[in-house]
Amino acid sequence: MHPTNLAQLNQLKIPHNMETKDVLFEQGDPSKGLYCINSGKIKLFKTDVQGHQKIVHIAGPGEMIGYRSMIAGDAYQATAECIESGNICFIEKKSFESFLQNDPALVMKLLKALAKNLGQAQTNELNLAHKHIDQRFADLLVYLGEKYGEKTSAGIKIQLSLSRQEIADFIGSTQESAIRIISTFKKLEIISVCKKQITITNPEKLYDLVG
């Protein structure tokens, strides 16, 4: 992005501090703009008519959320809730649309992000439909390890605290099933868990499970 355009974009940003459990927007709310994450982490989850939640993404620093609904002119398709305090910026819809008219490179960047997210969503649907719970949990660990993992002497420490229920919401299971599969992976010495933080202690065995 040209420095002049970047400066103009920064002028559109409205900064906000976020605390854990704060909600940016809820599923079904009209789209008012997009959010840029400077620090902290946001989970995006959908709720079905029975009230069951499914986490579809965890966004971290450098990511934008809410742009798909904004571009499509739809209501937000998921709820965005802060799971780690930090700082975000909001860009109002009309202001951003005006800005896009002068920056085709950013338009292409958004289109690529949309295509990538669509591909990931389709993969997630296939995983839920055809993969066993242990494979889905292994996929989740690989995803989180690659995105939020930090190499330590004990293994790959995932810099993210997830409750058992949040893990269940991610892999499409009950909390009881999530607890059982976590216990199984601990017994197999694939992971260790301390205060909601998971460390992948045997990446090779984990990758074997993923295939």
Short mmCIF file of C-alpha atoms in Angstrom, two decimals, residues 18-21 39-43 61 81-87 159-161 197:
data_model
loop_
_atom_site.label_atom_id
_atom_site.label_comp_id
_atom_site.label_asym_id
_atom_site.label_seq_id
_atom_site.Cartn_x
_atom_site.Cartn_y
_atom_site.Cartn_z
CA MET A 18 -11.06 -4.58 24.62
CA GLU A 19 -11.36 -6.72 27.72
CA THR A 20 -12.03 -10.45 27.94
CA LYS A 21 -15.70 -11.29 27.27
CA SER A 39 -3.36 -6.80 19.99
CA GLY A 40 -5.38 -9.46 21.80
CA LYS A 41 -7.50 -12.25 20.30
CA ILE A 42 -11.11 -12.47 19.15
CA LYS A 43 -13.15 -15.65 18.70
CA PRO A 61 -3.00 -9.25 15.76
CA GLU A 81 -16.09 -12.02 21.43
CA CYS A 82 -12.78 -11.01 22.97
CA ILE A 83 -10.91 -13.94 24.59
CA GLU A 84 -7.73 -11.99 25.30
CA SER A 85 -7.70 -8.29 26.16
CA GLY A 86 -6.08 -5.94 23.68
CA ASN A 87 -6.59 -3.05 21.30
CA GLN A 159 -0.09 -18.94 23.30
CA LEU A 160 -3.83 -19.08 23.76
CA SER A 161 -6.03 -20.09 26.69
CA GLN A 197 -2.60 -23.61 27.90
#
